[in-house]
Amino acid sequence: MNTGVSRLTLDLAGASDADEEELQSLGEQLRRALLELDVEDVQLARRSAAAPEGAKPGEALAVGALVVTTVPLLVRQVLQLVDTWLRNRPLRGIKVELDGESIELGHASVEDQRRLIDAFVEAKTRQAGTAPSGE
């Protein structure tokens, strides 16, 4: 990207018995973990559709969704942290979107997840024309 900033949208997919409160709590846990990296910001995502008339302002937040703002060189670290964090959580997976493309991180093997992350980061790096970051 030529803006020097990457925005990743992380959408947590809860287990079949997960409720909105649990997804919100898990989203906050992941947000705190991500803020420990040197990212610029991590915000709760807003719904793209307008909130229903009479809805409270807080209801415009998308439950279990985050927007991470970071420099492109940290995208791999963000994805690796998300993958590691996901391993012991009651989630089906996390959909990651960057520049209109997405991947699904789930409960595949560590090696498969690493390959998926590497391929995604390499593809985004080629598109942006930037040098890939190290592991």
PDB file of C-alpha atoms in Angstrom:
ATOM      1  CA  MET A   1       0.000   0.000   0.000  1.00  0.00           C
ATOM      2  CA  ASN A   2       1.291   3.428  -0.775  1.00  0.00           C
ATOM      3  CA  THR A   3      -0.305   5.047   2.293  1.00  0.00           C
ATOM      4  CA  GLY A   4       2.233   3.422   4.609  1.00  0.00           C
ATOM      5  CA  VAL A   5      -0.597   2.087   6.784  1.00  0.00           C
ATOM      6  CA  SER A   6      -2.438  -1.223   6.682  1.00  0.00           C
ATOM      7  CA  ARG A   7      -5.928  -1.732   8.085  1.00  0.00           C
ATOM      8  CA  LEU A   8      -6.863  -5.298   8.885  1.00  0.00           C
ATOM      9  CA  THR A   9     -10.405  -6.211   9.808  1.00  0.00           C
ATOM     10  CA  LEU A  10     -10.660  -9.191  12.147  1.00  0.00           C
ATOM     11  CA  ASP A  11     -14.061 -10.859  12.406  1.00  0.00           C
ATOM     12  CA  LEU A  12     -14.349 -13.463  15.161  1.00  0.00           C
ATOM     13  CA  ALA A  13     -16.592 -16.428  14.352  1.00  0.00           C
ATOM     14  CA  GLY A  14     -17.937 -17.892  17.573  1.00  0.00           C
ATOM     15  CA  ALA A  15     -18.679 -21.511  18.293  1.00  0.00           C
ATOM     16  CA  SER A  16     -22.282 -22.526  17.630  1.00  0.00           C
ATOM     17  CA  ASP A  17     -23.225 -21.903  21.273  1.00  0.00           C
ATOM     18  CA  ALA A  18     -21.423 -18.523  21.614  1.00  0.00           C
ATOM     19  CA  ASP A  19     -23.512 -15.473  22.397  1.00  0.00           C
ATOM     20  CA  GLU A  20     -22.838 -11.795  21.680  1.00  0.00           C
ATOM     21  CA  GLU A  21     -21.545 -11.157  25.205  1.00  0.00           C
ATOM     22  CA  GLU A  22     -18.947 -13.930  24.865  1.00  0.00           C
ATOM     23  CA  LEU A  23     -17.869 -12.663  21.420  1.00  0.00           C
ATOM     24  CA  GLN A  24     -17.562  -9.132  22.778  1.00  0.00           C
ATOM     25  CA  SER A  25     -15.423 -10.372  25.674  1.00  0.00           C
ATOM     26  CA  LEU A  26     -13.184 -12.400  23.340  1.00  0.00           C
ATOM     27  CA  GLY A  27     -12.865  -9.390  21.032  1.00  0.00           C
ATOM     28  CA  GLU A  28     -11.702  -7.249  23.949  1.00  0.00           C
ATOM     29  CA  GLN A  29      -9.162  -9.914  24.969  1.00  0.00           C
ATOM     30  CA  LEU A  30      -7.761 -10.031  21.435  1.00  0.00           C
ATOM     31  CA  ARG A  31      -7.726  -6.220  21.262  1.00  0.00           C
ATOM     32  CA  ARG A  32      -5.611  -6.035  24.434  1.00  0.00           C
ATOM     33  CA  ALA A  33      -3.183  -8.664  23.083  1.00  0.00           C
ATOM     34  CA  LEU A  34      -2.835  -6.799  19.781  1.00  0.00           C
ATOM     35  CA  LEU A  35      -2.159  -3.497  21.539  1.00  0.00           C
ATOM     36  CA  GLU A  36       0.920  -5.125  23.095  1.00  0.00           C
ATOM     37  CA  LEU A  37       2.420  -5.181  19.596  1.00  0.00           C
ATOM     38  CA  ASP A  38       3.731  -1.936  18.138  1.00  0.00           C
ATOM     39  CA  VAL A  39       0.524  -1.357  16.130  1.00  0.00           C
ATOM     40  CA  GLU A  40      -0.866   2.132  15.695  1.00  0.00           C
ATOM     41  CA  ASP A  41      -4.403   1.328  16.876  1.00  0.00           C
ATOM     42  CA  VAL A  42      -6.980  -1.417  17.484  1.00  0.00           C
ATOM     43  CA  GLN A  43     -10.627  -0.374  17.487  1.00  0.00           C
ATOM     44  CA  LEU A  44     -13.915  -2.198  17.721  1.00  0.00           C
ATOM     45  CA  ALA A  45     -15.313  -2.378  14.195  1.00  0.00           C
ATOM     46  CA  ARG A  46     -18.463  -0.509  13.258  1.00  0.00           C
ATOM     47  CA  ARG A  47     -21.280  -2.082  11.289  1.00  0.00           C
ATOM     48  CA  SER A  48     -21.310  -0.972   7.688  1.00  0.00           C
ATOM     49  CA  ALA A  49     -25.088  -0.734   7.619  1.00  0.00           C
ATOM     50  CA  ALA A  50     -26.827   2.097   9.427  1.00  0.00           C
ATOM     51  CA  ALA A  51     -28.056   1.274  12.897  1.00  0.00           C
ATOM     52  CA  PRO A  52     -31.794   0.756  13.180  1.00  0.00           C
ATOM     53  CA  GLU A  53     -33.796   3.833  14.136  1.00  0.00           C
ATOM     54  CA  GLY A  54     -33.915   4.220  17.903  1.00  0.00           C
ATOM     55  CA  ALA A  55     -30.801   2.055  18.413  1.00  0.00           C
ATOM     56  CA  LYS A  56     -28.363   3.092  21.097  1.00  0.00           C
ATOM     57  CA  PRO A  57     -24.970   4.387  19.848  1.00  0.00           C
ATOM     58  CA  GLY A  58     -23.151   1.325  21.242  1.00  0.00           C
ATOM     59  CA  GLU A  59     -25.318  -0.927  19.105  1.00  0.00           C
ATOM     60  CA  ALA A  60     -23.539   0.312  15.995  1.00  0.00           C
ATOM     61  CA  LEU A  61     -20.501  -1.768  16.974  1.00  0.00           C
ATOM     62  CA  ALA A  62     -20.034  -5.082  15.201  1.00  0.00           C
ATOM     63  CA  VAL A  63     -19.781  -7.696  17.953  1.00  0.00           C
ATOM     64  CA  GLY A  64     -16.529  -9.641  17.796  1.00  0.00           C
ATOM     65  CA  ALA A  65     -14.954  -7.514  15.074  1.00  0.00           C
ATOM     66  CA  LEU A  66     -11.822  -5.379  15.284  1.00  0.00           C
ATOM     67  CA  VAL A  67      -9.950  -3.021  12.978  1.00  0.00           C
ATOM     68  CA  VAL A  68      -6.161  -3.042  13.390  1.00  0.00           C
ATOM     69  CA  THR A  69      -4.166  -0.118  12.021  1.00  0.00           C
ATOM     70  CA  THR A  70      -0.471  -0.819  11.608  1.00  0.00           C
ATOM     71  CA  VAL A  71       2.496  -0.358   9.336  1.00  0.00           C
ATOM     72  CA  PRO A  72       2.705  -2.991   6.571  1.00  0.00           C
ATOM     73  CA  LEU A  73       5.869  -4.520   8.056  1.00  0.00           C
ATOM     74  CA  LEU A  74       3.900  -5.641  11.135  1.00  0.00           C
ATOM     75  CA  VAL A  75       1.079  -7.405   9.250  1.00  0.00           C
ATOM     76  CA  ARG A  76       2.795 -10.795   9.548  1.00  0.00           C
ATOM     77  CA  GLN A  77       3.301 -10.310  13.314  1.00  0.00           C
ATOM     78  CA  VAL A  78      -0.364  -9.330  13.737  1.00  0.00           C
ATOM     79  CA  LEU A  79      -1.504 -12.454  11.866  1.00  0.00           C
ATOM     80  CA  GLN A  80       0.857 -14.694  13.839  1.00  0.00           C
ATOM     81  CA  LEU A  81      -0.395 -13.256  17.126  1.00  0.00           C
ATOM     82  CA  VAL A  82      -4.026 -13.756  16.044  1.00  0.00           C
ATOM     83  CA  ASP A  83      -3.276 -17.345  15.034  1.00  0.00           C
ATOM     84  CA  THR A  84      -1.548 -18.130  18.336  1.00  0.00           C
ATOM     85  CA  TRP A  85      -4.247 -16.370  20.376  1.00  0.00           C
ATOM     86  CA  LEU A  86      -6.997 -18.296  18.581  1.00  0.00           C
ATOM     87  CA  ARG A  87      -5.606 -21.730  19.473  1.00  0.00           C
ATOM     88  CA  ASN A  88      -7.120 -21.953  22.963  1.00  0.00           C
ATOM     89  CA  ARG A  89     -10.280 -19.958  22.445  1.00  0.00           C
ATOM     90  CA  PRO A  90     -13.865 -21.173  21.893  1.00  0.00           C
ATOM     91  CA  LEU A  91     -14.047 -19.810  18.353  1.00  0.00           C
ATOM     92  CA  ARG A  92     -14.574 -21.443  14.965  1.00  0.00           C
ATOM     93  CA  GLY A  93     -12.094 -19.051  13.443  1.00  0.00           C
ATOM     94  CA  ILE A  94     -11.221 -15.473  12.595  1.00  0.00           C
ATOM     95  CA  LYS A  95     -11.723 -13.945   9.166  1.00  0.00           C
ATOM     96  CA  VAL A  96      -8.963 -11.467   8.350  1.00  0.00           C
ATOM     97  CA  GLU A  97      -9.517  -8.906   5.604  1.00  0.00           C
ATOM     98  CA  LEU A  98      -6.859  -6.625   4.142  1.00  0.00           C
ATOM     99  CA  ASP A  99      -7.332  -4.473   1.042  1.00  0.00           C
ATOM    100  CA  GLY A 100     -10.419  -6.371  -0.063  1.00  0.00           C
ATOM    101  CA  GLU A 101      -8.846  -9.828   0.239  1.00  0.00           C
ATOM    102  CA  SER A 102      -9.362 -12.196   3.118  1.00  0.00           C
ATOM    103  CA  ILE A 103      -8.175 -15.384   4.768  1.00  0.00           C
ATOM    104  CA  GLU A 104      -9.770 -17.538   7.438  1.00  0.00           C
ATOM    105  CA  LEU A 105      -7.624 -18.504  10.397  1.00  0.00           C
ATOM    106  CA  GLY A 106      -8.991 -21.543  12.161  1.00  0.00           C
ATOM    107  CA  HIS A 107      -7.921 -24.687  13.891  1.00  0.00           C
ATOM    108  CA  ALA A 108      -5.708 -26.130  11.171  1.00  0.00           C
ATOM    109  CA  SER A 109      -2.287 -27.445  12.074  1.00  0.00           C
ATOM    110  CA  VAL A 110       0.370 -24.959  13.125  1.00  0.00           C
ATOM    111  CA  GLU A 111       2.281 -25.657   9.898  1.00  0.00           C
ATOM    112  CA  ASP A 112      -0.799 -25.170   7.686  1.00  0.00           C
ATOM    113  CA  GLN A 113      -1.652 -21.912   9.429  1.00  0.00           C
ATOM    114  CA  ARG A 114       1.940 -20.674   9.024  1.00  0.00           C
ATOM    115  CA  ARG A 115       1.846 -21.473   5.297  1.00  0.00           C
ATOM    116  CA  LEU A 116      -1.483 -19.691   4.926  1.00  0.00           C
ATOM    117  CA  ILE A 117      -0.202 -16.587   6.710  1.00  0.00           C
ATOM    118  CA  ASP A 118       3.052 -16.592   4.728  1.00  0.00           C
ATOM    119  CA  ALA A 119       1.237 -16.922   1.388  1.00  0.00           C
ATOM    120  CA  PHE A 120      -1.218 -14.142   2.287  1.00  0.00           C
ATOM    121  CA  VAL A 121       1.522 -11.756   3.454  1.00  0.00           C
ATOM    122  CA  GLU A 122       3.704 -12.510   0.421  1.00  0.00           C
ATOM    123  CA  ALA A 123       0.791 -11.873  -1.966  1.00  0.00           C
ATOM    124  CA  LYS A 124      -0.058  -8.580  -0.251  1.00  0.00           C
ATOM    125  CA  THR A 125       3.624  -7.588  -0.249  1.00  0.00           C
ATOM    126  CA  ARG A 126       3.933  -8.206  -3.994  1.00  0.00           C
ATOM    127  CA  GLN A 127       0.805  -6.171  -4.642  1.00  0.00           C
ATOM    128  CA  ALA A 128       2.101  -3.300  -2.526  1.00  0.00           C
ATOM    129  CA  GLY A 129       5.598  -3.489  -4.014  1.00  0.00           C
ATOM    130  CA  THR A 130       7.236  -3.559  -0.602  1.00  0.00           C
ATOM    131  CA  ALA A 131       9.925  -5.840   0.762  1.00  0.00           C
ATOM    132  CA  PRO A 132       8.604  -8.698   2.927  1.00  0.00           C
ATOM    133  CA  SER A 133       9.352  -8.601   6.639  1.00  0.00           C
ATOM    134  CA  GLY A 134      11.233 -11.394   8.419  1.00  0.00           C
ATOM    135  CA  GLU A 135       9.686 -14.005  10.639  1.00  0.00           C
TER     136      GLU A 135
END
